[in-house]
């Protein structure tokens, strides 16, 4: 089944044009993790509250999603949420601990993914997105964690260095790991469709940990289930961006799945990548660690990427990964100005 995407009200469509390879204006910019701890306005809202409280409250989702639009002037909003929020649909509990990250306290049991309810359990998010898409003058991006990355958090119980539990599971019982990914894919495909119905004009899948897999397993456990999501979703004409570390090395295979845009890290030479791959848009490429260096180098690197991709109708300026929580706010603001004002 395929449905037409809902009509748009936004007037700045640079990001959507670029996702279709049709941008004739300047390169648009948005930044992964543009709403977050590096921003004083976010800290003011966060103070004294648990992160999950903010993620599950319609008003704080709306307020925090708008901050980077109002304060930085980026060309797209990404809904303030987390890749773990999908666990709410399965009734799996988790917390976020300062400086540690996500924590799932109970050991994972496959029975926990037997059933899910996306529509009711995540209604706060869809309500927030409905409001945002009517208030915003830039496109609203929805997102989800890709099945493999969400499964990794479930199995490890949080972030991990070596992913020992995940690998132990894959190498001892691949069938049940497949079953887990399959269940997550069904929920994630529906989750993305519901975000689109609520007003998202494009969606991004974050497969942050897929790069720990062997080449063979990456195809099987990561891309195989991204393919399933693409086939299963209803709004097939709504652009989907795929992010994983090392995406540049798999760009041909990722493009072949039919994604609209590949979000690349900083290890990729975009100009070379574009030479061999015309049918997809690209996003990303700036090393987020540049925020720790001098303003001069930040500007020079941004400028280098913009020169490389000059005139490319399918390019969106972004970072190679999220803004670090300790990035100096003023430098992030400066970067957005550099990209928006850029002329060779
Ligand atoms: O981009 C945005 O502004 C939207 C918000 C967003 C958050 N998380 C909010 C958040 C997005 C897109 C995410 C995605 C996410 N979450 C990913 C995929 C992207 C990536 O970074 O690889 C992953 C792996 C997570 C899981 C997660 N959430 C971790 C590991 C952490 C701890 C990070 C830390 O440094 O403390 C979180 C917490 C989290 N997610 C915060 C926010 C605003 C709080 C910390 C912060 O402000 O950066």
Tab-separated table of C-alpha atoms and ligand atoms in Angstrom:
chain	number	residue	atom	x	y	z
A	1	UNK	CA	0.000	0.000	0.000
A	2	UNK	CA	1.192	3.523	-0.705
A	3	UNK	CA	-0.345	6.784	0.385
A	4	UNK	CA	0.371	10.363	-0.619
A	5	UNK	CA	2.200	12.340	2.031
A	6	UNK	CA	0.222	15.071	3.819
A	7	UNK	CA	0.336	18.589	2.327
A	8	UNK	CA	3.051	20.933	3.637
A	9	UNK	CA	2.605	24.329	5.215
A	10	UNK	CA	6.281	25.227	5.534
A	11	UNK	CA	7.926	27.947	3.440
A	12	UNK	CA	11.591	26.981	3.831
A	13	UNK	CA	11.822	23.773	1.808
A	14	UNK	CA	15.597	23.678	1.185
A	15	UNK	CA	16.061	20.428	3.112
A	16	UNK	CA	13.173	18.699	1.347
A	17	UNK	CA	14.379	19.892	-2.045
A	18	UNK	CA	17.864	18.580	-1.235
A	19	UNK	CA	16.438	15.222	-0.133
A	20	UNK	CA	15.042	14.899	-3.646
A	21	UNK	CA	18.255	16.107	-5.265
A	22	UNK	CA	16.462	19.197	-6.558
A	23	UNK	CA	17.867	22.031	-4.463
A	24	UNK	CA	18.813	25.077	-6.511
A	25	UNK	CA	19.536	27.389	-3.585
A	26	UNK	CA	22.313	27.434	-0.953
A	27	UNK	CA	23.221	24.275	0.927
A	28	UNK	CA	20.735	23.776	3.785
A	29	UNK	CA	21.921	22.975	7.303
A	30	UNK	CA	20.558	21.153	10.322
A	31	UNK	CA	22.586	19.388	12.990
A	32	UNK	CA	22.153	15.996	14.591
A	33	UNK	CA	21.461	16.520	18.318
A	34	UNK	CA	20.721	20.180	17.653
A	35	UNK	CA	18.470	20.125	20.714
A	36	UNK	CA	20.576	19.125	23.683
A	37	UNK	CA	22.854	19.834	26.555
A	38	UNK	CA	25.302	22.124	24.711
A	39	UNK	CA	22.518	24.730	24.493
A	40	UNK	CA	21.901	27.025	27.513
A	41	UNK	CA	18.166	27.318	26.658
A	42	UNK	CA	17.864	23.514	26.776
A	43	UNK	CA	19.679	23.350	30.119
A	44	UNK	CA	17.220	25.870	31.517
A	45	UNK	CA	14.270	23.616	30.621
A	46	UNK	CA	16.087	20.440	31.722
A	47	UNK	CA	17.159	21.719	35.164
A	48	UNK	CA	15.886	19.482	37.948
A	49	UNK	CA	13.988	17.181	35.593
A	50	UNK	CA	14.578	13.620	34.477
A	51	UNK	CA	15.290	13.244	30.773
A	52	UNK	CA	12.440	10.727	30.321
A	53	UNK	CA	10.026	13.295	31.764
A	54	UNK	CA	10.974	15.708	28.976
A	55	UNK	CA	10.775	13.023	26.296
A	56	UNK	CA	7.257	12.012	27.371
A	57	UNK	CA	5.712	15.447	27.757
A	58	UNK	CA	4.024	17.090	24.786
A	59	UNK	CA	4.807	20.666	25.869
A	60	UNK	CA	8.496	20.079	26.561
A	61	UNK	CA	8.864	18.184	23.249
A	62	UNK	CA	7.402	21.178	21.407
A	63	UNK	CA	9.441	23.734	23.342
A	64	UNK	CA	12.800	21.952	22.985
A	65	UNK	CA	12.258	21.053	19.304
A	66	UNK	CA	11.704	24.764	18.549
A	67	UNK	CA	14.832	26.000	20.382
A	68	UNK	CA	17.389	25.365	17.619
A	69	UNK	CA	14.998	26.844	15.037
A	70	UNK	CA	14.507	30.047	17.008
A	71	UNK	CA	18.044	30.347	18.378
A	72	UNK	CA	20.272	28.927	15.619
A	73	UNK	CA	18.087	29.381	12.536
A	74	UNK	CA	18.686	25.894	11.116
A	75	UNK	CA	16.731	24.756	8.055
A	76	UNK	CA	14.968	21.750	9.605
A	77	UNK	CA	13.601	20.751	12.991
A	78	UNK	CA	14.112	17.241	14.364
A	79	UNK	CA	11.583	16.192	16.936
A	80	UNK	CA	13.003	16.121	20.464
A	81	UNK	CA	12.931	12.444	21.402
A	82	UNK	CA	15.323	9.508	21.696
A	83	UNK	CA	15.852	6.262	19.805
A	84	UNK	CA	14.807	4.365	22.962
A	85	UNK	CA	11.326	5.908	23.016
A	86	UNK	CA	10.053	3.017	20.858
A	87	UNK	CA	10.502	0.828	23.954
A	88	UNK	CA	7.465	2.621	25.433
A	89	UNK	CA	5.360	0.874	22.760
A	90	UNK	CA	6.537	-2.493	24.145
A	91	UNK	CA	6.145	-1.440	27.780
A	92	UNK	CA	9.895	-1.811	28.428
A	93	UNK	CA	11.198	0.584	31.056
A	94	UNK	CA	14.462	2.565	30.868
A	95	UNK	CA	16.141	5.647	32.316
A	96	UNK	CA	18.929	8.014	31.324
A	97	UNK	CA	21.752	8.562	33.726
A	98	UNK	CA	23.866	11.700	33.637
A	99	UNK	CA	27.234	11.014	31.927
A	100	UNK	CA	26.384	7.289	31.521
A	101	UNK	CA	23.558	7.323	28.990
A	102	UNK	CA	20.533	5.038	28.629
A	103	UNK	CA	19.993	2.243	31.142
A	104	UNK	CA	17.510	-0.617	30.908
A	105	UNK	CA	17.389	-2.167	34.345
A	106	UNK	CA	15.716	-5.533	33.680
A	107	UNK	CA	17.585	-8.220	31.706
A	108	UNK	CA	15.998	-8.586	28.289
A	109	UNK	CA	13.632	-11.467	27.590
A	110	UNK	CA	12.371	-12.158	24.053
A	111	UNK	CA	8.786	-12.321	25.364
A	112	UNK	CA	8.964	-8.555	25.955
A	113	UNK	CA	8.644	-7.961	22.205
A	114	UNK	CA	5.606	-10.216	21.705
A	115	UNK	CA	3.242	-7.270	21.483
A	116	UNK	CA	3.404	-3.517	21.034
A	117	UNK	CA	1.081	-0.533	20.815
A	118	UNK	CA	2.653	2.378	18.979
A	119	UNK	CA	-0.408	4.553	18.560
A	120	UNK	CA	-1.525	4.822	22.189
A	121	UNK	CA	1.773	4.505	24.029
A	122	UNK	CA	3.477	7.174	21.941
A	123	UNK	CA	0.496	9.487	21.489
A	124	UNK	CA	2.270	12.327	23.387
A	125	UNK	CA	4.890	12.395	20.636
A	126	UNK	CA	2.373	12.421	17.788
A	127	UNK	CA	0.397	15.197	19.491
A	128	UNK	CA	3.571	17.259	19.838
A	129	UNK	CA	4.436	16.666	16.180
A	130	UNK	CA	0.985	17.760	15.047
A	131	UNK	CA	1.425	21.049	16.845
A	132	UNK	CA	5.007	21.482	15.644
A	133	UNK	CA	4.201	20.886	12.002
A	134	UNK	CA	1.555	23.570	12.115
A	135	UNK	CA	3.773	26.070	14.004
A	136	UNK	CA	7.073	25.577	12.159
A	137	UNK	CA	8.205	27.363	9.004
A	138	UNK	CA	10.845	24.692	8.298
A	139	UNK	CA	10.267	20.969	7.692
A	140	UNK	CA	9.867	18.686	10.690
A	141	UNK	CA	11.980	15.535	10.688
A	142	UNK	CA	10.849	12.424	12.492
A	143	UNK	CA	13.212	9.615	13.444
A	144	UNK	CA	13.680	6.191	14.959
A	145	UNK	CA	16.558	3.952	15.935
A	146	UNK	CA	17.189	1.231	13.347
A	147	UNK	CA	16.334	-2.308	14.539
A	148	UNK	CA	19.916	-3.448	15.055
A	149	UNK	CA	20.871	-0.432	17.187
A	150	UNK	CA	17.708	-0.617	19.313
A	151	UNK	CA	18.283	-4.371	19.777
A	152	UNK	CA	21.845	-3.656	20.920
A	153	UNK	CA	20.600	-1.349	23.692
A	154	UNK	CA	18.003	-3.922	24.734
A	155	UNK	CA	20.495	-6.750	24.962
A	156	UNK	CA	23.373	-4.806	26.501
A	157	UNK	CA	21.055	-2.923	28.874
A	158	UNK	CA	22.696	0.353	27.813
A	159	UNK	CA	25.705	1.653	25.891
A	160	UNK	CA	28.605	-0.748	25.518
A	161	UNK	CA	32.265	-0.799	24.539
A	162	UNK	CA	32.589	-4.299	23.147
A	163	UNK	CA	28.973	-5.431	22.521
A	164	UNK	CA	29.854	-8.783	23.990
A	165	UNK	CA	26.272	-9.744	24.859
A	166	UNK	CA	24.970	-8.832	21.416
A	167	UNK	CA	27.704	-10.788	19.647
A	168	UNK	CA	27.310	-13.734	21.981
A	169	UNK	CA	23.596	-13.799	21.126
A	170	UNK	CA	24.160	-13.473	17.359
A	171	UNK	CA	26.831	-16.161	17.284
A	172	UNK	CA	24.953	-18.619	19.474
A	173	UNK	CA	21.312	-18.145	18.495
A	174	UNK	CA	20.943	-16.204	15.211
A	175	UNK	CA	17.326	-17.336	14.708
A	176	UNK	CA	16.021	-15.669	17.840
A	177	UNK	CA	18.102	-12.557	17.101
A	178	UNK	CA	16.411	-12.474	13.712
A	179	UNK	CA	13.041	-12.759	15.411
A	180	UNK	CA	13.861	-9.833	17.696
A	181	UNK	CA	14.915	-7.640	14.756
A	182	UNK	CA	11.795	-8.643	12.884
A	183	UNK	CA	9.500	-7.589	15.735
A	184	UNK	CA	11.349	-4.292	16.168
A	185	UNK	CA	11.132	-3.615	12.417
A	186	UNK	CA	7.343	-3.960	12.445
A	187	UNK	CA	7.042	-1.492	15.314
A	188	UNK	CA	9.583	0.945	13.802
A	189	UNK	CA	7.908	0.960	10.351
A	190	UNK	CA	4.581	1.786	11.987
A	191	UNK	CA	6.234	4.345	14.260
A	192	UNK	CA	7.696	6.194	11.248
A	193	UNK	CA	4.337	6.144	9.442
A	194	UNK	CA	2.579	7.578	12.488
A	195	UNK	CA	5.180	10.351	12.719
A	196	UNK	CA	4.527	11.168	9.066
A	197	UNK	CA	0.773	11.276	9.702
A	198	UNK	CA	1.499	13.632	12.598
A	199	UNK	CA	3.396	16.001	10.278
A	200	UNK	CA	6.970	14.760	9.693
A	201	UNK	CA	7.959	15.542	6.116
A	202	UNK	CA	11.004	13.239	6.182
A	203	UNK	CA	12.349	10.628	8.605
A	204	UNK	CA	15.792	9.459	9.671
A	205	UNK	CA	16.876	6.013	10.826
A	206	UNK	CA	19.808	6.023	13.264
A	207	UNK	CA	21.868	2.844	13.080
A	208	UNK	CA	24.596	4.182	15.343
A	209	UNK	CA	26.079	0.806	16.300
A	210	UNK	CA	25.808	-1.097	13.014
A	211	UNK	CA	29.518	-0.555	12.383
A	212	UNK	CA	30.432	-3.149	15.031
A	213	UNK	CA	29.160	-5.904	12.716
A	214	UNK	CA	31.238	-7.859	10.238
A	215	UNK	CA	30.630	-6.921	6.613
A	216	UNK	CA	28.495	-10.016	6.086
A	217	UNK	CA	26.444	-9.489	9.248
A	218	UNK	CA	25.997	-5.799	8.483
A	219	UNK	CA	24.089	-6.812	5.372
A	220	UNK	CA	22.109	-9.443	7.198
A	221	UNK	CA	21.245	-7.731	10.482
A	222	UNK	CA	21.397	-4.057	9.648
A	223	UNK	CA	20.579	-3.418	5.989
A	224	UNK	CA	18.297	-6.446	5.735
A	225	UNK	CA	15.951	-4.935	8.293
A	226	UNK	CA	16.208	-1.410	6.922
A	227	UNK	CA	14.991	-2.992	3.680
A	228	UNK	CA	12.126	-4.579	5.549
A	229	UNK	CA	11.109	-1.213	7.022
A	230	UNK	CA	11.253	0.447	3.601
A	231	UNK	CA	9.019	-2.259	2.159
A	232	UNK	CA	6.627	-2.266	5.049
A	233	UNK	CA	5.986	1.440	5.525
A	234	UNK	CA	2.943	3.055	3.980
A	235	UNK	CA	4.319	6.489	3.022
A	236	UNK	CA	6.939	5.296	0.596
A	237	UNK	CA	7.226	8.688	-1.107
A	238	UNK	CA	8.339	10.419	2.110
A	239	UNK	CA	12.158	10.715	2.110
A	240	UNK	CA	14.111	8.468	4.464
A	241	UNK	CA	17.645	9.314	5.607
A	242	UNK	CA	19.879	6.497	6.829
A	243	UNK	CA	22.694	7.157	9.310
A	244	UNK	CA	25.366	4.782	10.510
A	245	UNK	CA	29.020	5.229	11.328
A	246	UNK	CA	31.101	4.219	8.319
A	247	UNK	CA	28.124	4.658	5.934
A	248	UNK	CA	30.541	5.864	3.238
A	249	UNK	CA	32.018	2.369	2.951
A	250	UNK	CA	28.605	0.845	2.234
A	251	UNK	CA	27.109	3.710	0.250
A	252	UNK	CA	26.318	1.697	-2.919
A	253	UNK	CA	24.518	-1.006	-0.935
A	254	UNK	CA	22.623	1.556	1.154
A	255	UNK	CA	21.572	3.526	-1.935
A	256	UNK	CA	20.400	0.300	-3.601
A	257	UNK	CA	17.836	-0.156	-0.812
A	258	UNK	CA	16.056	2.945	-2.072
A	259	UNK	CA	16.789	5.392	0.754
A	260	UNK	CA	16.663	9.068	-0.271
A	261	UNK	CA	19.727	10.216	1.616
A	262	UNK	CA	22.821	8.770	3.282
A	263	UNK	CA	24.123	10.520	6.387
A	264	UNK	CA	27.905	10.141	6.326
A	265	UNK	CA	30.517	10.571	9.038
A	266	UNK	CA	33.779	12.524	8.661
A	267	UNK	CA	35.862	9.601	7.352
A	268	UNK	CA	34.267	9.953	3.924
A	269	UNK	CA	35.451	12.071	0.992
A	270	UNK	CA	32.073	13.342	-0.200
A	271	UNK	CA	33.273	14.583	-3.555
A	272	UNK	CA	34.670	11.177	-4.453
A	273	UNK	CA	31.593	9.438	-3.126
A	274	UNK	CA	29.344	11.637	-5.263
A	275	UNK	CA	31.365	10.837	-8.389
A	276	UNK	CA	30.415	7.196	-8.135
A	277	UNK	CA	26.880	7.596	-6.820
A	278	UNK	CA	24.415	9.989	-8.397
A	279	UNK	CA	20.986	8.710	-7.395
A	280	UNK	CA	21.045	9.529	-3.687
A	281	UNK	CA	21.380	12.654	-1.539
A	282	UNK	CA	24.111	13.061	1.054
A	283	UNK	CA	24.093	14.654	4.467
A	284	UNK	CA	26.783	15.252	7.054
A	285	UNK	CA	30.551	15.026	6.913
A	286	UNK	CA	31.837	17.670	9.361
A	287	UNK	CA	33.791	16.206	12.277
A	288	UNK	CA	31.968	17.274	15.502
A	289	UNK	CA	35.355	17.417	17.267
A	290	UNK	CA	36.011	20.638	15.318
A	291	UNK	CA	33.938	22.351	18.023
A	292	UNK	CA	36.878	21.720	20.366
A	293	UNK	CA	39.347	23.432	18.015
A	294	UNK	CA	39.792	26.998	16.821
A	295	UNK	CA	37.087	29.052	15.109
A	296	UNK	CA	39.463	29.436	12.164
A	297	UNK	CA	39.675	25.705	11.576
A	298	UNK	CA	35.948	25.211	12.068
A	299	UNK	CA	35.297	27.781	9.373
A	300	UNK	CA	37.964	26.361	7.063
A	301	UNK	CA	36.619	22.798	7.276
A	302	UNK	CA	33.004	23.876	6.764
A	303	UNK	CA	34.146	25.885	3.788
A	304	UNK	CA	36.087	22.947	2.362
A	305	UNK	CA	32.999	20.712	2.464
A	306	UNK	CA	30.806	23.437	0.952
A	307	UNK	CA	33.310	23.939	-1.874
A	308	UNK	CA	33.452	20.195	-2.546
A	309	UNK	CA	29.661	19.982	-2.782
A	310	UNK	CA	29.099	23.340	-4.486
A	311	UNK	CA	26.075	23.296	-6.802
A	312	UNK	CA	25.081	19.790	-5.685
A	313	UNK	CA	21.273	19.747	-5.500
A	314	UNK	CA	21.316	16.723	-3.206
A	315	UNK	CA	23.501	17.884	-0.327
A	316	UNK	CA	22.547	18.823	3.234
A	317	UNK	CA	25.198	20.248	5.531
A	318	UNK	CA	25.334	18.401	8.856
A	319	UNK	CA	27.852	16.847	11.228
A	320	UNK	CA	29.268	13.350	10.913
A	321	UNK	CA	27.607	12.535	14.241
A	322	UNK	CA	25.655	14.412	16.918
A	323	UNK	CA	26.728	17.690	18.566
A	324	UNK	CA	28.739	16.694	21.654
A	325	UNK	CA	27.070	17.763	24.940
A	326	UNK	CA	30.172	19.829	25.841
A	327	UNK	CA	30.444	21.659	22.500
A	328	UNK	CA	30.734	25.431	23.061
A	329	UNK	CA	27.353	26.910	22.156
A	330	UNK	CA	28.820	29.997	20.440
A	331	UNK	CA	30.788	27.829	18.034
A	332	UNK	CA	27.689	25.896	17.016
A	333	UNK	CA	25.902	29.175	16.356
A	334	UNK	CA	28.903	30.417	14.386
A	335	UNK	CA	28.912	27.292	12.202
A	336	UNK	CA	25.266	27.771	11.201
A	337	UNK	CA	26.029	31.373	10.185
A	338	UNK	CA	29.084	30.293	8.164
A	339	UNK	CA	27.027	27.754	6.198
A	340	UNK	CA	24.072	30.076	5.613
A	341	UNK	CA	26.257	33.020	4.507
A	342	UNK	CA	28.754	30.984	2.541
A	343	UNK	CA	29.935	32.209	-0.833
A	344	UNK	CA	33.083	30.939	-2.470
B	1	LIG	O1	18.932	15.458	17.180
B	1	LIG	C1	18.140	15.945	18.009
B	1	LIG	O2	18.234	17.098	18.456
B	1	LIG	C2	16.942	15.112	18.449
B	1	LIG	C3	17.129	14.469	19.681
B	1	LIG	C4	17.902	13.165	19.812
B	1	LIG	C5	18.306	12.697	21.089
B	1	LIG	N1	18.828	11.462	20.926
B	1	LIG	C6	18.118	13.429	22.347
B	1	LIG	C7	18.970	13.097	23.507
B	1	LIG	C8	18.263	12.191	18.869
B	1	LIG	C9	18.099	12.189	17.351
B	1	LIG	C10	18.838	11.102	19.599
B	1	LIG	C11	19.270	9.861	18.954
B	1	LIG	C12	20.050	8.896	19.737
B	1	LIG	N2	19.939	8.565	21.064
B	1	LIG	C13	21.025	8.043	19.160
B	1	LIG	C14	21.400	8.008	17.719
B	1	LIG	C15	22.389	9.050	17.373
B	1	LIG	C16	23.762	8.813	17.957
B	1	LIG	O3	24.153	9.632	18.815
B	1	LIG	O4	24.424	7.855	17.542
B	1	LIG	C17	21.535	7.235	20.212
B	1	LIG	C18	22.618	6.177	20.069
B	1	LIG	C19	20.830	7.574	21.398
B	1	LIG	C20	20.969	6.965	22.747
B	1	LIG	C21	21.401	7.968	23.748
B	1	LIG	N3	20.571	8.965	24.236
B	1	LIG	C22	22.663	8.114	24.387
B	1	LIG	C23	23.854	7.228	24.131
B	1	LIG	C24	22.559	9.206	25.268
B	1	LIG	C25	23.607	9.733	26.230
B	1	LIG	C26	24.495	10.693	25.513
B	1	LIG	C27	25.272	11.572	26.488
B	1	LIG	O5	26.304	12.060	26.044
B	1	LIG	O6	24.865	11.755	27.641
B	1	LIG	C28	21.259	9.745	25.153
B	1	LIG	C29	20.700	10.901	25.881
B	1	LIG	C30	20.111	11.996	25.093
B	1	LIG	N4	19.409	11.866	23.933
B	1	LIG	C31	20.142	13.370	25.456
B	1	LIG	C32	19.417	14.063	24.477
B	1	LIG	C33	19.137	15.542	24.416
B	1	LIG	C34	20.810	13.943	26.708
B	1	LIG	C35	22.246	14.264	26.482
B	1	LIG	C36	22.487	15.408	25.535
B	1	LIG	O7	21.926	16.484	25.722
B	1	LIG	O8	23.266	15.275	24.586
